[in-house]
Coordinates of N, CA and C in Angstrom, one line a residue:
R1 N -2.9 -79.0 40.1 CA -1.5 -78.1 38.9 C -2.8 -77.3 38.4
I2 N -3.3 -77.4 38.0 CA -4.5 -76.7 37.1 C -4.7 -75.4 38.1
L3 N -5.6 -75.5 39.1 CA -5.9 -75.1 40.1 C -4.9 -74.0 40.9
A4 N -3.5 -74.4 41.0 CA -2.3 -73.4 41.3 C -2.3 -72.8 40.3
A5 N -1.7 -73.5 38.8 CA -2.1 -72.4 37.5 C -2.7 -71.0 37.5
T6 N -4.0 -71.7 37.6 CA -5.1 -70.9 38.0 C -4.8 -69.8 39.1
R7 N -4.5 -69.9 39.5 CA -4.4 -68.8 41.4 C -3.1 -68.7 40.6
E8 N -2.5 -68.4 40.1 CA -0.9 -67.8 39.8 C -1.1 -67.0 38.7
I9 N -1.8 -67.0 37.7 CA -2.1 -66.0 36.4 C -3.2 -65.4 37.1
E10 N -4.4 -65.6 38.2 CA -5.2 -64.6 38.9 C -4.3 -63.6 40.0
S11 N -3.0 -63.7 40.0 CA -2.4 -63.4 41.5 C -1.8 -61.9 40.3
K12 N -1.2 -62.5 39.2 CA 0.2 -61.6 38.5 C -1.0 -60.9 37.8
N13 N -2.3 -61.3 37.0 CA -3.5 -59.8 36.7 C -4.2 -59.3 37.7
T14 N -3.7 -59.4 38.8 CA -4.3 -58.5 39.3 C -2.8 -57.5 40.2
E15 N -2.0 -58.4 40.1 CA -0.6 -57.2 40.0 C -0.2 -56.3 38.8
L16 N -0.4 -57.2 37.7 CA -0.1 -56.0 36.5 C -1.7 -55.0 36.7
E17 N -2.9 -55.4 36.9 CA -4.0 -54.0 37.1 C -3.8 -53.2 38.3
Q18 N -2.9 -53.7 39.1 CA -2.5 -52.7 39.8 C -1.1 -51.7 39.2
Q19 N -0.6 -51.9 38.4 CA 0.5 -51.3 38.4 C 0.1 -50.7 36.7
L20 N -0.9 -51.1 35.8 CA -1.5 -50.0 34.8 C -2.2 -49.0 36.2
H21 N -3.0 -49.2 37.1 CA -3.4 -47.8 38.0 C -2.7 -47.5 38.3
E22 N -1.3 -47.6 38.9 CA -0.4 -46.7 39.2 C -0.1 -45.8 38.3
S23 N 0.5 -46.4 36.7 CA 1.2 -46.0 35.7 C 0.1 -44.8 35.4
R24 N -1.2 -45.3 35.3 CA -2.4 -44.3 34.8 C -2.3 -42.8 35.7
E25 N -2.0 -43.2 37.3 CA -2.2 -41.8 37.9 C -0.7 -41.2 38.0
Q26 N 1.0 -42.0 37.6 CA 1.5 -41.0 37.3 C 1.3 -40.1 35.9
I27 N 0.7 -40.7 34.8 CA 0.9 -40.3 33.5 C -0.2 -38.6 34.0
E28 N -0.9 -38.7 34.5 CA -1.6 -37.7 34.9 C -2.1 -37.2 36.2
G29 N -0.9 -37.3 36.9 CA 0.0 -36.3 37.5 C 0.8 -35.3 36.4
L30 N 1.9 -35.9 35.9 CA 3.0 -35.3 34.9 C 1.7 -34.4 34.2
H31 N 1.0 -35.1 33.8 CA -0.2 -34.0 32.6 C -0.6 -33.0 33.0
D32 N -0.3 -33.0 34.7 CA -1.1 -31.6 35.8 C -0.4 -31.1 36.0
S33 N 0.8 -31.6 35.4 CA 2.6 -30.7 36.3 C 2.9 -30.0 34.9
L34 N 2.0 -30.6 33.7 CA 2.8 -29.7 32.5 C 1.9 -28.6 32.4
E35 N 0.9 -29.1 32.5 CA -0.4 -28.2 32.3 C -0.1 -26.8 32.7
A36 N 0.3 -26.8 34.2 CA 0.8 -26.1 35.8 C 2.2 -25.2 35.3
I37 N 3.1 -26.5 34.6 CA 3.8 -25.3 34.1 C 3.2 -24.6 32.8
R38 N 3.2 -25.2 32.1 CA 2.3 -24.2 30.9 C 1.5 -23.0 30.9
F39 N 0.6 -23.1 31.7 CA 0.2 -22.2 32.9 C 0.8 -21.0 33.0
E40 N 1.8 -21.7 34.1 CA 2.6 -20.4 34.1 C 3.7 -20.1 33.2
S41 N 4.6 -20.6 32.7 CA 5.1 -19.9 31.1 C 4.1 -19.1 30.6
L42 N 2.6 -18.7 31.0 CA 1.8 -18.1 30.2 C 1.5 -17.1 30.5
T43 N 1.6 -16.9 32.3 CA 0.9 -16.1 32.6 C 1.5 -15.2 33.7
D44 N 1.1 -14.1 33.6 CA 1.6 -13.0 34.7 C 1.6 -13.1 35.8
Q45 N 2.7 -13.9 36.8 CA 2.7 -13.8 37.8 C 2.1 -12.6 39.1
L46 N 2.3 -11.9 38.8 CA 1.5 -10.6 39.4 C 0.2 -10.4 39.9
T47 N -0.6 -10.6 38.1 CA -1.5 -9.8 37.7 C -2.1 -11.2 37.6
G48 N -2.4 -12.1 36.9 CA -2.9 -13.7 37.2 C -3.3 -13.3 36.1
I49 N -3.1 -12.3 35.1 CA -3.6 -12.0 33.6 C -2.5 -13.0 32.6
A50 N -2.5 -12.8 31.4 CA -1.8 -13.2 30.2 C -0.5 -12.2 30.4
N51 N 0.2 -12.7 29.9 CA 1.9 -12.5 29.8 C 2.0 -12.1 28.7
R52 N 3.6 -10.6 28.3 CA 3.6 -10.6 27.1 C 3.6 -12.0 26.1
K53 N 4.2 -12.7 26.6 CA 4.4 -13.7 25.5 C 3.6 -14.4 25.2
H54 N 2.7 -14.8 26.4 CA 0.8 -15.4 25.5 C 0.6 -14.3 25.0
F55 N 0.4 -12.7 25.4 CA -0.4 -11.8 24.5 C 0.5 -11.4 22.6
D56 N 2.1 -12.0 22.8 CA 2.3 -11.3 21.1 C 1.8 -13.0 20.5
R57 N 1.7 -14.3 20.8 CA 0.9 -15.4 20.4 C -0.6 -15.3 19.6
R58 N -0.9 -15.0 20.7 CA -2.5 -14.9 20.6 C -2.5 -13.8 20.0
L59 N -2.1 -12.4 19.6 CA -2.4 -11.6 18.9 C -1.8 -12.2 17.1
H60 N -0.8 -12.9 17.1 CA -0.7 -12.9 16.0 C -1.2 -13.9 15.3
E61 N -2.2 -15.0 16.0 CA -3.1 -15.7 16.1 C -4.3 -15.2 15.7
A62 N -4.9 -14.0 16.6 CA -5.8 -13.5 16.0 C -5.9 -13.1 14.9
V63 N -4.9 -12.6 14.3 CA -4.8 -11.4 13.2 C -5.0 -12.7 12.4
E64 N -4.4 -13.5 12.4 CA -4.8 -14.5 11.0 C -6.1 -14.9 10.5
I65 N -7.3 -15.1 11.9 CA -8.2 -15.7 12.2 C -9.1 -14.4 11.5
A66 N -8.7 -12.6 11.8 CA -9.2 -11.7 10.9 C -9.5 -12.1 9.9
N67 N -8.1 -12.1 9.5 CA -8.1 -12.4 7.8 C -8.8 -13.8 6.7
A68 N -8.8 -14.8 7.8 CA -9.2 -15.5 7.1 C -11.1 -15.7 7.0
E69 N -11.8 -15.4 8.7 CA -12.4 -15.9 8.7 C -13.3 -14.0 8.5
A70 N -13.0 -12.8 8.0 CA -13.5 -11.6 8.1 C -13.7 -11.3 9.0
R71 N -13.4 -11.3 10.6 CA -13.7 -10.9 11.5 C -13.5 -10.2 12.4
R72 N -14.5 -9.3 13.0 CA -13.5 -7.8 13.5 C -12.9 -8.0 14.7
L73 N -12.0 -7.4 14.4 CA -11.5 -7.5 16.1 C -10.2 -6.0 16.0
C74 N -10.1 -6.1 18.1 CA -10.1 -4.7 18.1 C -8.3 -4.8 19.0
L75 N -7.8 -3.9 19.5 CA -6.8 -4.0 20.5 C -7.0 -2.4 20.8
A76 N -6.7 -3.1 22.3 CA -7.0 -1.8 23.8 C -5.4 -2.1 24.2
F77 N -4.4 -0.6 24.3 CA -4.0 -0.4 25.1 C -4.2 0.5 26.3
C78 N -3.5 0.0 27.5 CA -4.1 1.0 28.7 C -2.5 1.1 29.5
D79 N -2.6 2.5 30.3 CA -1.5 2.6 31.2 C -2.2 3.3 32.4
I80 N -1.5 2.7 33.6 CA -1.7 3.8 34.9 C -0.8 5.3 34.5
D81 N -2.3 5.7 34.7 CA -1.5 7.1 35.2 C -0.4 7.7 36.2
H82 N 0.4 8.2 35.9 CA 1.2 8.3 37.4 C 2.0 7.2 38.0
F83 N 1.9 6.2 37.4 CA 2.2 5.5 38.0 C 3.5 5.3 38.7
K84 N 4.5 6.2 38.5 CA 5.9 5.8 39.1 C 5.9 7.0 41.0
K85 N 4.7 7.7 40.8 CA 4.5 8.5 42.0 C 3.9 7.6 43.0
F86 N 2.6 6.3 42.5 CA 2.7 5.5 43.7 C 3.9 4.4 44.0
N87 N 4.9 4.2 43.1 CA 6.1 3.6 43.8 C 6.9 5.0 44.2
D88 N 7.0 5.9 44.1 CA 8.1 6.9 44.9 C 7.5 7.1 46.0
T89 N 5.8 7.2 46.0 CA 5.6 7.7 47.3 C 4.8 7.0 48.5
W90 N 4.7 5.4 48.1 CA 3.7 4.5 49.2 C 4.8 3.2 49.0
G91 N 5.8 2.8 48.2 CA 6.6 1.9 47.7 C 6.9 0.9 46.9
H92 N 6.9 0.4 46.1 CA 7.0 -0.9 45.4 C 5.7 -1.8 46.2
P93 N 5.6 -2.6 47.4 CA 4.3 -2.9 47.2 C 2.9 -2.6 46.8
T94 N 3.1 -1.3 46.9 CA 1.4 -0.7 46.7 C 1.3 -0.5 45.5
G95 N 2.7 -0.3 44.7 CA 2.4 -0.2 43.2 C 2.5 -1.7 42.5
D96 N 2.7 -2.6 43.4 CA 2.1 -3.9 43.3 C 0.7 -4.2 43.1
Q97 N 0.2 -3.8 44.0 CA -1.3 -3.4 44.4 C -2.3 -2.9 43.3
V98 N -1.7 -1.7 42.8 CA -2.5 -1.0 41.5 C -1.9 -1.9 40.8
L99 N -1.2 -2.7 40.2 CA -1.1 -3.7 39.5 C -2.0 -4.6 39.0
R100 N -2.1 -5.2 40.6 CA -3.4 -6.3 40.6 C -5.0 -5.8 40.3
L101 N -4.9 -4.6 41.0 CA -6.4 -3.8 40.7 C -6.7 -3.6 39.6
V102 N -5.6 -3.4 38.2 CA -6.3 -3.3 37.0 C -6.4 -4.5 36.5
G103 N -5.5 -5.4 36.8 CA -5.6 -6.7 36.4 C -6.8 -7.7 36.7
A104 N -7.0 -7.6 37.7 CA -8.3 -8.3 38.2 C -9.6 -7.1 37.4
T105 N -9.1 -6.2 37.6 CA -10.9 -5.3 36.8 C -10.5 -6.0 35.1
L106 N -9.6 -5.8 34.9 CA -9.1 -6.3 33.5 C -10.1 -8.1 32.8
K107 N -9.6 -9.2 33.6 CA -9.7 -9.9 33.7 C -11.6 -10.0 34.1
G108 N -11.7 -9.6 35.1 CA -13.7 -9.5 35.7 C -14.0 -9.2 34.4
M109 N -13.8 -8.0 33.6 CA -14.3 -7.3 32.9 C -14.5 -7.6 31.4
A110 N -13.1 -8.4 30.9 CA -13.6 -9.1 29.5 C -14.2 -10.2 29.5
N111 N -14.6 -10.7 28.0 CA -15.2 -11.7 27.6 C -14.7 -12.7 27.7
A112 N -15.5 -13.9 27.7 CA -14.6 -15.1 27.4 C -13.5 -15.7 25.9
H113 N -13.4 -14.6 25.4 CA -12.8 -14.7 24.8 C -11.7 -13.8 23.7
D114 N -11.8 -12.6 24.3 CA -10.8 -11.9 24.6 C -9.2 -12.3 25.5
L115 N -8.1 -11.2 25.5 CA -7.7 -11.9 25.6 C -6.6 -10.3 27.0
P116 N -7.2 -10.4 28.0 CA -6.6 -9.3 28.3 C -5.0 -9.6 29.0
A117 N -4.0 -8.7 28.9 CA -2.8 -9.0 28.9 C -1.8 -8.2 29.7
R118 N -1.0 -8.3 30.6 CA 0.1 -7.1 30.8 C 1.4 -6.9 30.1
F119 N 1.1 -5.7 29.4 CA 2.7 -5.6 27.9 C 3.9 -5.5 28.9
G120 N 3.7 -4.5 30.1 CA 5.1 -4.6 30.4 C 4.9 -3.6 31.0
G121 N 5.9 -3.4 32.5 CA 5.2 -2.1 33.4 C 4.3 -2.2 33.3
E122 N 3.6 -1.0 33.7 CA 2.3 -0.2 34.2 C 1.6 0.1 32.9
E123 N 1.7 -1.2 32.1 CA 1.4 -1.1 30.8 C 0.1 -2.1 30.4
F124 N -1.1 -1.9 30.0 CA -1.9 -3.4 29.4 C -2.2 -3.2 27.9
A125 N -2.6 -4.7 27.9 CA -3.2 -4.9 26.2 C -4.8 -6.0 26.2
I126 N -5.9 -5.2 25.5 CA -6.7 -6.3 25.0 C -6.6 -6.4 24.3
I127 N -7.0 -7.7 24.0 CA -7.3 -8.2 22.2 C -8.8 -8.3 22.8
I128 N -9.6 -7.9 21.3 CA -10.9 -7.9 21.7 C -11.7 -8.4 20.4
F129 N -12.4 -9.5 20.7 CA -12.9 -10.0 19.0 C -14.4 -9.4 19.2
D130 N -14.5 -9.6 17.7 CA -15.7 -9.2 17.3 C -17.0 -8.2 17.9
Q131 N -16.4 -6.9 18.1 CA -16.8 -6.1 18.1 C -16.0 -5.0 17.9
D132 N -17.4 -4.0 17.2 CA -16.6 -2.7 16.2 C -15.8 -2.0 17.5
I133 N -15.5 -0.8 16.7 CA -14.7 0.2 17.6 C -15.0 0.7 18.2
E134 N -16.5 1.5 18.1 CA -17.3 2.2 19.0 C -17.3 0.7 20.3
R135 N -17.7 0.2 20.3 CA -18.4 -1.0 21.3 C -16.9 -0.8 22.2
A136 N -15.7 -1.3 21.4 CA -14.5 -1.9 22.3 C -14.1 -0.3 22.8
A137 N -14.4 0.8 21.9 CA -13.5 2.0 22.6 C -14.5 2.2 24.3
E138 N -15.8 1.9 24.2 CA -17.1 2.1 25.3 C -16.8 1.0 26.6
W139 N -15.9 -0.3 26.5 CA -15.8 -1.2 27.1 C -14.6 -0.4 27.9
A140 N -13.6 0.2 26.8 CA -12.6 0.3 27.5 C -12.6 1.9 28.9
D141 N -13.8 2.3 28.4 CA -14.0 3.4 29.0 C -14.8 3.0 30.6
R142 N -15.2 1.9 30.3 CA -15.9 1.3 31.3 C -15.0 0.2 32.5
V143 N -13.6 0.0 31.6 CA -13.2 -0.5 32.6 C -12.2 0.5 33.7
R144 N -11.8 2.1 32.6 CA -11.0 3.2 32.9 C -12.2 3.9 34.1
T145 N -13.7 3.6 34.0 CA -14.6 3.5 35.3 C -14.2 3.0 36.6
A146 N -14.3 1.7 35.9 CA -14.1 0.5 37.3 C -13.4 1.1 37.9
V147 N -11.9 1.2 37.5 CA -10.8 1.3 37.9 C -10.9 2.8 38.9
M148 N -10.9 3.6 38.3 CA -11.1 4.9 39.0 C -11.9 4.6 40.5
E149 N -13.3 4.1 40.0 CA -14.2 4.1 41.4 C -13.7 3.3 42.3
K150 N -12.4 2.3 42.0 CA -12.4 1.5 43.5 C -10.9 2.4 44.1
E151 N -11.5 3.1 45.5 CA -10.4 3.5 46.1 C -9.6 2.6 47.1
L152 N -8.2 3.0 47.2 CA -6.7 1.8 47.3 C -6.4 3.1 48.3
V153 N -6.7 1.3 49.0 CA -6.3 1.5 50.7 C -5.3 0.3 51.1
R154 N -4.3 1.7 51.9 CA -3.3 0.1 52.0 C -3.2 -0.2 53.0
K155 N -2.7 -1.9 52.9 CA -3.6 -2.7 53.8 C -2.7 -2.9 55.2
S156 N -1.8 -2.1 55.4 CA -1.2 -2.1 56.6 C -1.9 -1.5 57.5
T157 N -2.4 -0.3 56.9 CA -2.4 0.8 58.1 C -4.1 1.3 57.6
G158 N -4.5 0.5 56.4 CA -6.1 1.6 56.5 C -6.0 2.9 56.2
D159 N -5.0 3.5 55.7 CA -5.3 4.8 54.9 C -5.6 5.0 53.3
S160 N -6.5 6.0 53.0 CA -6.6 5.9 51.7 C -5.7 6.4 50.8
L161 N -5.0 5.8 49.8 CA -3.8 6.0 48.7 C -4.6 6.9 47.6
G162 N -6.3 7.1 47.6 CA -6.6 7.9 46.5 C -7.3 6.6 45.1
R163 N -7.3 7.3 44.5 CA -7.6 6.7 43.3 C -7.2 6.7 42.1
V164 N -7.2 5.2 41.2 CA -6.2 5.5 40.4 C -6.8 5.3 38.7
T165 N -6.4 6.5 38.4 CA -6.7 6.2 37.0 C -6.0 5.6 35.6
M166 N -6.5 5.4 34.4 CA -5.4 4.8 33.5 C -6.1 6.1 32.3
S167 N -4.9 5.9 30.8 CA -5.9 6.5 29.7 C -5.4 5.2 29.0
A168 N -5.9 5.2 27.5 CA -5.8 3.7 26.8 C -6.4 4.3 25.3
G169 N -6.0 3.9 24.2 CA -6.2 3.7 23.4 C -6.5 2.6 22.1
V170 N -7.8 2.5 21.5 CA -8.4 1.6 21.0 C -8.0 1.7 19.3
T171 N -8.2 0.6 18.9 CA -8.2 1.2 17.3 C -8.8 -0.4 17.0
S172 N -9.4 -0.5 15.9 CA -10.1 -1.3 14.9 C -8.6 -2.3 13.8
Y173 N -9.0 -3.2 13.7 CA -7.9 -4.2 12.7 C -8.5 -3.9 11.5
V174 N -7.2 -3.3 10.7 CA -7.9 -3.3 9.4 C -7.3 -4.5 8.2
P175 N -8.0 -5.3 7.3 CA -7.8 -6.3 6.7 C -6.5 -6.5 5.9
G176 N -5.8 -7.1 6.2 CA -3.8 -7.4 5.6 C -3.2 -6.1 6.0
E177 N -3.5 -5.6 7.0 CA -2.1 -5.0 7.6 C -1.1 -5.3 8.2
T178 N 0.4 -5.4 8.7 CA 0.5 -6.1 9.8 C 0.0 -6.1 11.1
V179 N 0.5 -7.3 11.5 CA 1.1 -6.8 12.8 C 1.3 -6.0 13.7
E180 N 2.5 -5.5 13.1 CA 3.1 -4.5 14.0 C 2.4 -3.4 13.6
S181 N 2.0 -2.9 12.5 CA 1.1 -1.5 12.6 C 0.0 -2.0 13.0
F182 N -0.6 -2.5 13.1 CA -1.4 -2.6 14.4 C -1.5 -2.1 15.8
L183 N -0.2 -2.5 16.3 CA 0.1 -2.3 17.3 C 1.2 -1.1 17.3
E184 N 1.6 -1.0 16.3 CA 1.9 0.8 16.4 C 0.9 1.7 16.6
R185 N -0.4 1.5 15.5 CA -1.3 1.8 15.7 C -2.1 2.2 17.6
A186 N -2.4 1.5 17.9 CA -2.6 1.6 19.2 C -2.1 2.3 20.8
D187 N -0.6 1.9 20.3 CA 0.4 2.6 20.7 C 0.6 4.5 20.7
Q188 N 0.5 4.2 19.6 CA 0.0 5.9 19.4 C -1.2 6.7 20.2
L189 N -2.1 6.2 20.1 CA -3.3 6.6 20.6 C -3.0 6.6 22.2
L190 N -2.8 5.6 22.5 CA -2.4 5.3 23.8 C -1.6 6.8 24.3
Y191 N -0.7 7.0 23.9 CA 0.5 8.0 24.0 C -0.9 9.7 24.0
D192 N -2.3 9.8 22.3 CA -2.4 10.9 22.5 C -3.1 10.8 24.0
A193 N -3.7 9.5 23.8 CA -4.3 10.2 25.7 C -3.7 10.7 26.6
K194 N -2.4 10.2 26.3 CA -1.7 10.9 27.7 C -1.4 12.0 27.2
R195 N -1.2 12.6 26.0 CA -0.9 13.4 25.9 C -1.6 15.2 26.4
T196 N -2.8 14.0 25.5 CA -4.1 15.2 25.7 C -4.9 15.3 26.9
G197 N -4.8 14.8 28.3 CA -4.8 14.9 29.5 C -5.4 13.4 30.4
R198 N -5.0 12.9 30.4 CA -4.8 11.4 30.9 C -6.2 11.3 30.9
N199 N -6.7 10.1 31.7 CA -7.6 9.7 32.5 C -8.5 9.8 31.0
R200 N -8.7 9.2 29.8 CA -9.5 8.9 29.1 C -9.1 8.0 28.0
V201 N -10.2 7.9 27.0 CA -9.9 6.8 26.2 C -9.8 7.5 24.6
V202 N -8.5 7.3 23.4 CA -8.9 7.8 22.6 C -8.8 6.5 21.7
S203 N -9.8 6.7 20.5 CA -9.8 5.4 19.9 C -10.4 6.2 18.7
V204 N -9.7 5.3 17.7 CA -9.8 5.5 15.9 C -9.5 4.1 15.1
A205 N -10.4 3.9 14.0 CA -10.9 2.6 13.4 C -9.6 2.4 12.7
S206 N -8.6 3.4 12.1 CA -7.7 3.1 11.4 C -6.8 4.2 11.3
A207 N -5.6 4.6 10.3 CA -4.5 5.5 10.5 C -5.3 7.0 10.0
K208 N -6.6 6.1 8.9 CA -7.3 7.7 7.9 C -7.8 8.3 8.6
T209 N -8.9 8.1 9.7 CA -9.6 8.2 10.6 C -9.4 8.3 11.7
P210 N -10.3 9.8 12.3 CA -10.1 11.3 13.2 C -9.9 10.3 14.5
A211 N -9.4 10.5 15.5 CA -9.2 10.2 16.6 C -10.5 10.2 17.5
K212 N -11.5 9.7 18.4 CA -12.6 9.8 18.8 C -11.8 10.0 20.5
V213 N -12.4 11.1 21.6 CA -12.3 11.0 22.8 C -12.8 10.7 23.9
A214 N -12.9 9.9 24.8 CA -14.0 9.6 25.9 C -13.8 9.7 26.9

């Protein structure tokens, strides 16, 4: 009877261990699924970089960190020049190709703690930590140059579609200012870049600082 009872206990223990193993696998699978859902909810599906929702959340966090830790923070707004022309001339698939090109360039050139995002349409935004305005503007200009140097080719025919240019506005955070003010200044500088000829970077440290063109 003792041997039979021992064998029964061993059998139940084995069964419980198997159930625990299966439960762990299910929990890990659920965790992976939740992470995938979370990643998709924060990622622009076309370009693979952060979407507007992710950007807005991270910008508020970045401003709080900049104020609390006295860290430098810059913001760049970029806009593809004459984007409507690509769509009207070559169709929306080519327009999507242009957006992916810019998104991949931003992602490849951004530092690990920075956040490039698709702000909306053909406009992109980049949160830049621990850089002064001069270095942030230089980085934005390198991105502009890198995008322009890549010739766009139509996949179906191999035809050259020309080159893509971008305009950008770059500014640095002023301690104590609102997120809205920070955003508005970057957006105004982007407008200045487009108004004064496009394919350039206009930067300014604050509302009182003269703008610089790269």
